[in-house]
Every structure is written in C-alpha cells, then in structure tokens.
PDB file of C-alpha atoms in Angstrom:
ATOM      1  CA  GLY A 275      -1.135 -11.064   7.730  1.00 65.00           C
ATOM      2  CA  ALA A 276      -1.392 -12.457  11.089  1.00 75.00           C
ATOM      3  CA  VAL A 277      -4.844 -12.670  12.728  1.00 91.00           C
ATOM      4  CA  VAL A 278      -5.801 -11.974  16.242  1.00 95.00           C
ATOM      5  CA  SER A 279      -9.523 -12.438  17.495  1.00 96.00           C
ATOM      6  CA  GLN A 280     -11.399 -11.232  20.430  1.00 97.00           C
ATOM      7  CA  HIS A 281     -14.235 -12.585  22.113  1.00 97.00           C
ATOM      8  CA  PRO A 282     -16.865 -11.431  22.738  1.00 97.00           C
ATOM      9  CA  SER A 283     -17.138  -8.557  20.289  1.00 96.00           C
ATOM     10  CA  ARG A 284     -20.056  -6.913  22.397  1.00 97.00           C
ATOM     11  CA  VAL A 285     -21.021  -7.288  25.985  1.00 97.00           C
ATOM     12  CA  ILE A 286     -23.606  -5.622  28.135  1.00 97.00           C
ATOM     13  CA  CYS A 287     -23.322  -6.402  31.873  1.00 96.00           C
ATOM     14  CA  LYS A 288     -24.825  -4.964  35.030  1.00 96.00           C
ATOM     15  CA  SER A 289     -23.045  -2.952  37.311  1.00 97.00           C
ATOM     16  CA  GLY A 290     -20.954  -4.896  39.832  1.00 97.00           C
ATOM     17  CA  THR A 291     -20.390  -7.922  37.666  1.00 97.00           C
ATOM     18  CA  SER A 292     -17.303  -9.153  36.323  1.00 97.00           C
ATOM     19  CA  VAL A 293     -16.640  -9.732  32.604  1.00 97.00           C
ATOM     20  CA  LYS A 294     -13.875 -11.705  30.972  1.00 98.00           C
ATOM     21  CA  ILE A 295     -12.498 -10.893  27.495  1.00 98.00           C
ATOM     22  CA  GLU A 296     -10.356 -13.040  25.255  1.00 97.00           C
ATOM     23  CA  CYS A 297      -7.554 -12.317  22.882  1.00 97.00           C
ATOM     24  CA  ARG A 298      -6.323 -15.024  20.729  1.00 96.00           C
ATOM     25  CA  SER A 299      -3.495 -15.100  18.110  1.00 94.00           C
ATOM     26  CA  LEU A 300      -4.889 -17.508  15.624  1.00 94.00           C
ATOM     27  CA  ASP A 301      -1.763 -18.328  13.329  1.00 91.00           C
ATOM     28  CA  PHE A 302       1.346 -17.394  15.528  1.00 91.00           C
ATOM     29  CA  GLN A 303       2.612 -17.657  19.134  1.00 91.00           C
ATOM     30  CA  ALA A 304       2.977 -14.535  21.021  1.00 91.00           C
ATOM     31  CA  THR A 305       4.768 -14.500  24.444  1.00 89.00           C
ATOM     32  CA  THR A 306       3.635 -10.720  24.670  1.00 93.00           C
ATOM     33  CA  MET A 307       0.106  -9.540  24.147  1.00 95.00           C
ATOM     34  CA  PHE A 308      -1.075  -5.849  24.978  1.00 96.00           C
ATOM     35  CA  TRP A 309      -4.455  -4.602  26.221  1.00 97.00           C
ATOM     36  CA  TYR A 310      -5.527  -1.287  25.253  1.00 96.00           C
ATOM     37  CA  ARG A 311      -8.820   0.889  26.160  1.00 97.00           C
ATOM     38  CA  GLN A 312     -10.460   3.460  23.966  1.00 96.00           C
ATOM     39  CA  PHE A 313     -13.265   5.794  24.967  1.00 93.00           C
ATOM     40  CA  PRO A 314     -15.203   7.367  22.310  1.00 90.00           C
ATOM     41  CA  LYS A 315     -13.506   9.778  19.993  1.00 88.00           C
ATOM     42  CA  GLN A 316     -10.444   9.141  21.768  1.00 91.00           C
ATOM     43  CA  SER A 317      -7.002   7.510  21.229  1.00 92.00           C
ATOM     44  CA  LEU A 318      -5.951   4.099  22.467  1.00 94.00           C
ATOM     45  CA  MET A 319      -4.369   4.091  25.997  1.00 94.00           C
ATOM     46  CA  LEU A 320      -2.239   1.225  26.921  1.00 95.00           C
ATOM     47  CA  MET A 321      -3.396  -0.630  30.130  1.00 96.00           C
ATOM     48  CA  ALA A 322      -0.940  -3.453  30.272  1.00 95.00           C
ATOM     49  CA  THR A 323       1.532  -5.823  28.990  1.00 94.00           C
ATOM     50  CA  SER A 324       0.486  -9.436  29.069  1.00 91.00           C
ATOM     51  CA  ASN A 325       3.568 -11.731  29.498  1.00 88.00           C
ATOM     52  CA  GLU A 326       3.053 -15.606  28.801  1.00 87.00           C
ATOM     53  CA  GLY A 327       3.928 -17.314  32.079  1.00 85.00           C
ATOM     54  CA  SER A 328       4.450 -14.252  34.079  1.00 87.00           C
ATOM     55  CA  LYS A 329       2.547 -11.583  35.755  1.00 90.00           C
ATOM     56  CA  ALA A 330       1.040  -8.717  33.481  1.00 93.00           C
ATOM     57  CA  THR A 331       2.790  -5.241  33.625  1.00 94.00           C
ATOM     58  CA  TYR A 332       0.355  -2.608  34.117  1.00 96.00           C
ATOM     59  CA  GLU A 333       0.635   1.155  33.236  1.00 94.00           C
ATOM     60  CA  GLN A 334       0.474   3.871  35.830  1.00 94.00           C
ATOM     61  CA  GLY A 335      -3.001   4.471  36.951  1.00 94.00           C
ATOM     62  CA  VAL A 336      -4.350   1.086  35.690  1.00 95.00           C
ATOM     63  CA  GLU A 337      -5.614  -0.899  38.722  1.00 94.00           C
ATOM     64  CA  LYS A 338      -4.324  -4.234  38.636  1.00 93.00           C
ATOM     65  CA  ASP A 339      -7.078  -5.760  40.936  1.00 95.00           C
ATOM     66  CA  LYS A 340      -9.620  -4.571  38.848  1.00 96.00           C
ATOM     67  CA  PHE A 341      -8.310  -5.453  35.459  1.00 97.00           C
ATOM     68  CA  LEU A 342      -7.299  -9.012  35.856  1.00 96.00           C
ATOM     69  CA  ILE A 343      -4.819 -10.154  33.098  1.00 95.00           C
ATOM     70  CA  ASN A 344      -3.933 -13.740  32.532  1.00 92.00           C
ATOM     71  CA  HIS A 345      -1.677 -15.051  29.864  1.00 91.00           C
ATOM     72  CA  ALA A 346      -2.093 -18.808  30.217  1.00 83.00           C
ATOM     73  CA  SER A 347      -0.764 -20.061  26.842  1.00 91.00           C
ATOM     74  CA  LEU A 348       1.308 -18.520  23.857  1.00 92.00           C
ATOM     75  CA  THR A 349      -1.981 -17.928  22.124  1.00 94.00           C
ATOM     76  CA  LEU A 350      -4.313 -16.663  24.645  1.00 95.00           C
ATOM     77  CA  SER A 351      -4.750 -13.644  27.003  1.00 95.00           C
ATOM     78  CA  THR A 352      -7.685 -12.663  28.842  1.00 96.00           C
ATOM     79  CA  LEU A 353      -8.759  -9.584  30.519  1.00 97.00           C
ATOM     80  CA  THR A 354     -11.278  -9.730  33.304  1.00 97.00           C
ATOM     81  CA  VAL A 355     -12.992  -6.545  34.303  1.00 98.00           C
ATOM     82  CA  THR A 356     -13.983  -7.098  37.951  1.00 97.00           C
ATOM     83  CA  SER A 357     -16.687  -5.599  39.673  1.00 96.00           C
ATOM     84  CA  ALA A 358     -17.619  -3.424  36.709  1.00 97.00           C
ATOM     85  CA  HIS A 359     -19.090  -0.049  36.769  1.00 96.00           C
ATOM     86  CA  PRO A 360     -20.467   2.278  34.110  1.00 96.00           C
ATOM     87  CA  GLU A 361     -17.090   4.213  33.944  1.00 96.00           C
ATOM     88  CA  ASP A 362     -15.678   1.016  32.594  1.00 97.00           C
ATOM     89  CA  SER A 363     -17.723   1.094  29.483  1.00 97.00           C
ATOM     90  CA  SER A 364     -15.272   1.486  26.616  1.00 97.00           C
ATOM     91  CA  PHE A 365     -13.953  -0.378  23.471  1.00 97.00           C
ATOM     92  CA  TYR A 366     -11.245  -2.819  24.757  1.00 98.00           C
ATOM     93  CA  ILE A 367      -8.594  -3.827  22.181  1.00 97.00           C
ATOM     94  CA  CYS A 368      -5.794  -6.315  22.196  1.00 96.00           C
ATOM     95  CA  SER A 369      -2.648  -6.807  20.101  1.00 95.00           C
ATOM     96  CA  ALA A 370      -0.392  -9.698  20.075  1.00 94.00           C
ATOM     97  CA  PHE A 371       3.159  -9.118  19.296  1.00 91.00           C
ATOM     98  CA  ARG A 372       4.968 -11.340  16.805  1.00 86.00           C
ATOM     99  CA  ASP A 373       8.881 -11.350  17.654  1.00 80.00           C
ATOM    100  CA  THR A 374       9.846 -12.493  14.322  1.00 78.00           C
ATOM    101  CA  PHE A 375       8.445  -9.513  12.455  1.00 74.00           C
ATOM    102  CA  TYR A 376       8.685  -7.066  15.434  1.00 76.00           C
ATOM    103  CA  GLU A 377       5.079  -6.143  14.945  1.00 83.00           C
ATOM    104  CA  GLN A 378       1.805  -5.924  16.780  1.00 88.00           C
ATOM    105  CA  TYR A 379      -1.348  -7.402  15.359  1.00 91.00           C
ATOM    106  CA  PHE A 380      -4.512  -5.985  16.592  1.00 94.00           C
ATOM    107  CA  GLY A 381      -7.740  -7.739  17.559  1.00 95.00           C
ATOM    108  CA  PRO A 382     -11.231  -6.433  16.345  1.00 95.00           C
ATOM    109  CA  GLY A 383     -12.089  -4.794  19.777  1.00 96.00           C
ATOM    110  CA  THR A 384     -14.614  -5.533  22.407  1.00 97.00           C
ATOM    111  CA  ARG A 385     -17.298  -3.136  23.228  1.00 97.00           C
ATOM    112  CA  LEU A 386     -18.172  -3.143  26.900  1.00 98.00           C
ATOM    113  CA  THR A 387     -21.107  -1.552  28.177  1.00 97.00           C
ATOM    114  CA  VAL A 388     -21.866  -1.534  31.889  1.00 97.00           C
ATOM    115  CA  THR A 389     -25.423  -0.677  32.814  1.00 96.00           C
TER     116      THR A 389
ATOM    117  CA  SER B  72      -0.188   9.246  28.902  1.00 31.00           C
ATOM    118  CA  GLN B  73      -0.050   9.784  25.090  1.00 36.00           C
ATOM    119  CA  GLN B  74       3.136  11.093  23.896  1.00 50.00           C
ATOM    120  CA  GLY B  75       1.860  11.888  20.326  1.00 63.00           C
ATOM    121  CA  GLU B  76      -0.199  14.813  19.312  1.00 72.00           C
ATOM    122  CA  GLU B  77      -1.646  14.691  15.611  1.00 76.00           C
ATOM    123  CA  ASP B  78      -3.079  17.457  13.621  1.00 79.00           C
ATOM    124  CA  PRO B  79      -5.437  18.317  12.334  1.00 84.00           C
ATOM    125  CA  GLN B  80      -7.751  16.557  14.814  1.00 89.00           C
ATOM    126  CA  ALA B  81     -10.274  16.492  12.007  1.00 93.00           C
ATOM    127  CA  LEU B  82     -10.080  16.911   8.044  1.00 95.00           C
ATOM    128  CA  SER B  83     -12.654  16.949   5.762  1.00 96.00           C
ATOM    129  CA  ILE B  84     -11.925  16.909   1.899  1.00 96.00           C
ATOM    130  CA  GLN B  85     -13.304  15.809  -1.163  1.00 97.00           C
ATOM    131  CA  GLU B  86     -12.774  12.533  -3.215  1.00 97.00           C
ATOM    132  CA  GLY B  87      -9.767  12.972  -5.320  1.00 97.00           C
ATOM    133  CA  GLU B  88      -8.085  15.545  -3.095  1.00 97.00           C
ATOM    134  CA  ASN B  89      -4.931  14.640  -1.124  1.00 97.00           C
ATOM    135  CA  ALA B  90      -4.887  14.303   2.538  1.00 96.00           C
ATOM    136  CA  THR B  91      -2.110  15.154   4.937  1.00 96.00           C
ATOM    137  CA  MET B  92      -2.027  14.274   8.542  1.00 95.00           C
ATOM    138  CA  ASN B  93       0.720  15.008  11.002  1.00 95.00           C
ATOM    139  CA  CYS B  94       1.984  13.489  14.091  1.00 94.00           C
ATOM    140  CA  SER B  95       4.591  14.879  16.730  1.00 94.00           C
ATOM    141  CA  TYR B  96       6.057  12.877  19.543  1.00 92.00           C
ATOM    142  CA  LYS B  97       8.311  13.793  22.393  1.00 89.00           C
ATOM    143  CA  THR B  98      10.922  11.147  23.096  1.00 88.00           C
ATOM    144  CA  SER B  99      13.470   9.191  20.900  1.00 90.00           C
ATOM    145  CA  ILE B 100      11.931   6.530  18.828  1.00 92.00           C
ATOM    146  CA  ASN B 101      12.949   3.273  17.020  1.00 92.00           C
ATOM    147  CA  ASN B 102      10.065   3.137  14.944  1.00 92.00           C
ATOM    148  CA  LEU B 103       7.005   5.078  13.882  1.00 94.00           C
ATOM    149  CA  GLN B 104       3.815   3.379  12.800  1.00 94.00           C
ATOM    150  CA  TRP B 105       0.576   4.771  11.068  1.00 95.00           C
ATOM    151  CA  TYR B 106      -2.716   2.795  11.843  1.00 95.00           C
ATOM    152  CA  ARG B 107      -6.119   3.260  10.380  1.00 96.00           C
ATOM    153  CA  GLN B 108      -9.328   2.687  12.386  1.00 95.00           C
ATOM    154  CA  ASN B 109     -12.987   2.507  11.145  1.00 93.00           C
ATOM    155  CA  SER B 110     -15.597   3.650  13.484  1.00 89.00           C
ATOM    156  CA  GLY B 111     -15.972   0.954  16.021  1.00 85.00           C
ATOM    157  CA  ARG B 112     -13.295  -1.501  14.621  1.00 89.00           C
ATOM    158  CA  GLY B 113      -9.899  -2.574  15.420  1.00 90.00           C
ATOM    159  CA  LEU B 114      -6.769  -0.979  13.796  1.00 92.00           C
ATOM    160  CA  VAL B 115      -5.265  -1.743  10.391  1.00 91.00           C
ATOM    161  CA  HIS B 116      -1.747  -1.239  10.059  1.00 91.00           C
ATOM    162  CA  LEU B 117      -0.743   0.990   7.099  1.00 94.00           C
ATOM    163  CA  ILE B 118       3.153   1.430   7.288  1.00 94.00           C
ATOM    164  CA  LEU B 119       5.923   1.360   9.463  1.00 94.00           C
ATOM    165  CA  ILE B 120       9.130   3.842   9.102  1.00 95.00           C
ATOM    166  CA  ARG B 121      12.199   3.248  11.097  1.00 94.00           C
ATOM    167  CA  SER B 122      14.124   6.178  12.848  1.00 95.00           C
ATOM    168  CA  ASN B 123      16.916   5.741  10.317  1.00 95.00           C
ATOM    169  CA  GLU B 124      14.482   6.331   7.436  1.00 97.00           C
ATOM    170  CA  ARG B 125      13.180   9.437   6.045  1.00 97.00           C
ATOM    171  CA  GLU B 126      10.323   8.760   3.470  1.00 98.00           C
ATOM    172  CA  LYS B 127       8.477   5.543   2.616  1.00 97.00           C
ATOM    173  CA  HIS B 128       5.756   4.895   0.022  1.00 96.00           C
ATOM    174  CA  SER B 129       3.051   2.131   0.201  1.00 95.00           C
ATOM    175  CA  GLY B 130       0.483   2.488  -2.855  1.00 96.00           C
ATOM    176  CA  ARG B 131      -1.270   5.834  -2.295  1.00 97.00           C
ATOM    177  CA  LEU B 132       0.374   6.257   1.138  1.00 97.00           C
ATOM    178  CA  ARG B 133       3.513   8.236   1.716  1.00 98.00           C
ATOM    179  CA  VAL B 134       5.099   8.905   5.206  1.00 98.00           C
ATOM    180  CA  THR B 135       7.882  11.120   5.722  1.00 98.00           C
ATOM    181  CA  LEU B 136       9.886  11.101   9.269  1.00 97.00           C
ATOM    182  CA  ASP B 137      11.915  14.126  10.693  1.00 97.00           C
ATOM    183  CA  THR B 138      13.637  13.038  13.730  1.00 95.00           C
ATOM    184  CA  SER B 139      14.994  16.220  14.400  1.00 95.00           C
ATOM    185  CA  LYS B 140      11.614  17.812  14.616  1.00 95.00           C
ATOM    186  CA  LYS B 141      10.240  14.742  16.084  1.00 95.00           C
ATOM    187  CA  SER B 142       7.245  14.714  13.596  1.00 95.00           C
ATOM    188  CA  SER B 143       5.912  12.489  10.909  1.00 96.00           C
ATOM    189  CA  SER B 144       3.490  13.161   8.201  1.00 97.00           C
ATOM    190  CA  LEU B 145       1.048  10.646   6.491  1.00 97.00           C
ATOM    191  CA  LEU B 146      -0.167  11.791   3.060  1.00 98.00           C
ATOM    192  CA  ILE B 147      -3.016   9.848   1.202  1.00 98.00           C
ATOM    193  CA  THR B 148      -2.943  10.719  -2.529  1.00 97.00           C
ATOM    194  CA  ALA B 149      -6.277  10.568  -4.627  1.00 97.00           C
ATOM    195  CA  SER B 150      -8.216  10.165  -1.793  1.00 97.00           C
ATOM    196  CA  ARG B 151     -11.450   8.117  -1.898  1.00 97.00           C
ATOM    197  CA  ALA B 152     -14.683   7.903   0.149  1.00 97.00           C
ATOM    198  CA  ALA B 153     -13.578   4.675   1.319  1.00 96.00           C
ATOM    199  CA  ASP B 154     -10.665   6.112   2.942  1.00 97.00           C
ATOM    200  CA  THR B 155     -12.961   7.769   5.613  1.00 97.00           C
ATOM    201  CA  ALA B 156     -11.679   6.652   9.167  1.00 97.00           C
ATOM    202  CA  SER B 157      -9.457   7.735  11.915  1.00 96.00           C
ATOM    203  CA  TYR B 158      -5.605   7.571  11.388  1.00 96.00           C
ATOM    204  CA  PHE B 159      -3.253   7.194  14.316  1.00 95.00           C
ATOM    205  CA  CYS B 160       0.658   7.165  14.585  1.00 95.00           C
ATOM    206  CA  ALA B 161       2.133   5.015  17.242  1.00 94.00           C
ATOM    207  CA  THR B 162       5.903   5.236  18.485  1.00 93.00           C
ATOM    208  CA  ASP B 163       8.116   2.628  19.970  1.00 90.00           C
ATOM    209  CA  GLY B 164      11.356   3.547  21.528  1.00 85.00           C
ATOM    210  CA  GLU B 165      14.348   2.249  23.341  1.00 74.00           C
ATOM    211  CA  THR B 166      12.817   2.709  26.774  1.00 74.00           C
ATOM    212  CA  SER B 167       9.326   1.591  25.563  1.00 75.00           C
ATOM    213  CA  GLY B 168      10.518  -1.826  23.879  1.00 76.00           C
ATOM    214  CA  SER B 169       7.710  -3.135  21.757  1.00 82.00           C
ATOM    215  CA  ARG B 170       4.897  -1.000  23.644  1.00 88.00           C
ATOM    216  CA  LEU B 171       3.207   1.521  21.460  1.00 91.00           C
ATOM    217  CA  THR B 172       2.357   4.799  22.227  1.00 91.00           C
ATOM    218  CA  PHE B 173      -0.282   6.348  20.037  1.00 93.00           C
ATOM    219  CA  GLY B 174      -1.111   9.666  19.052  1.00 92.00           C
ATOM    220  CA  GLU B 175      -4.463  11.480  19.579  1.00 92.00           C
ATOM    221  CA  GLY B 176      -5.566  10.467  16.000  1.00 93.00           C
ATOM    222  CA  THR B 177      -6.978  12.379  13.055  1.00 95.00           C
ATOM    223  CA  GLN B 178     -10.643  11.884  11.949  1.00 95.00           C
ATOM    224  CA  LEU B 179     -10.569  12.019   7.965  1.00 96.00           C
ATOM    225  CA  THR B 180     -13.754  12.329   6.175  1.00 97.00           C
ATOM    226  CA  VAL B 181     -13.774  12.080   2.249  1.00 97.00           C
ATOM    227  CA  ASN B 182     -16.744  13.424   0.756  1.00 96.00           C
ATOM    228  CA  PRO B 183     -17.927  11.903  -2.553  1.00 93.00           C
TER     229      PRO B 183
END
C-alpha cells in the first residue's frame, strides 16, 4: 500500500516556541492532505485540509494563525504549531489523499509535548 | 465535531471469541471505512464499504452497513490477542467530499 511518513515522530518543546511537523507521501502525489489531532483516549479530530498550491481550509474552531499549514509540493505538507502551549500537547496525524483510489493513507503520527 | 458514535466504548473478550463493534452516523454518506489504531500509532485501513453495499468481508472481518438506520457494524471472528487495539469508523459524504469524520472509537482488548 501507499506510504506516508511524518517527521518528527516525537517532539518536546518549551512553551512559546514553534514546532514544524512534516508529512510526506513517499510513493504517490497528493494534491490534498489532511491534518488531524488526537487527544489521549479520544478520536481523531480533523483540523484542516491542505491543498497543494493554495490556502488550507480549516475546520471550525481551529485557529489558522496558530496552526500554519503549507503544502508546497505534491508530496509534502507541513504543519507549524506557533507559540505552542501545554494545551497543544497532542498526537498529530496527517493523511494523504490518493485521487486514483479515492483513499486516504495515514502517517504514523507525531507526539507533541509542550512543557 | 464528530458525527459518529461507536459502541461499546470498550470491549474485553477472550481469545477465540468474536468481537462486534457498532458505529452510527448522522448524515448521508458515500462511504464508510473502518480503521484500527494500536496505542500511540497511526491508523491502519481495514475495510471500506460503499453506501450501496450492505455487507463486505475481508479475512476475519465482516462489515455491515444499514443506511436506513445510519449504522454499521464490524465483526472480528476468532479474535487474537494481536487484535487488541482501538477501532474507528469514518465516513465521507456528498457535502464533505474526501474529508473523513471519525467515530468515537471502540477500545478492544483480547485476553490470551
């Protein structure tokens, strides 16, 4: 199956700093990628849809200035958590949408801990 | 907000038993998918069922879909300890396009 990677897998940062998470589709091109957040023992919540070459579409309640998304190429989307706070600590998962199969392929996730 | 609800929230069974998890949703869908997630890991796609399908099988998995009741079930037969994980349903519909809405999930524990 298709492979999606995320980097880093784990990151610990101090409150007030910014953290960038990368999502790459390794063996297919993805015009659309998605970013999810998952708190412990909860389900995945869609944060935003990342569109290659255009602005991301954010879900209601997600601050676009805090969670910056850049989909600069057909294989890479980045999520930057700006001025991170402890409440931003979560598991961030991306997925890449493969048009030809109409299927999302999920990355392994990034565990963010803000101290 | 999550549109799906799953029950039970947690299920504990013995190896060899069958496990049934249910998922309900609120709006019209095009497809319903089931995913599995081991603790702290990414999602693994299990099976997709389209809105015009009623039942689908894949190995030890059986998925049913009842669009009139807006519900789906996932049956895992002859469970194994390695099936221990969280299971989520996810739907996409005409208004959401390719965006997925996930259910709350069921935590399955299979005891050896």
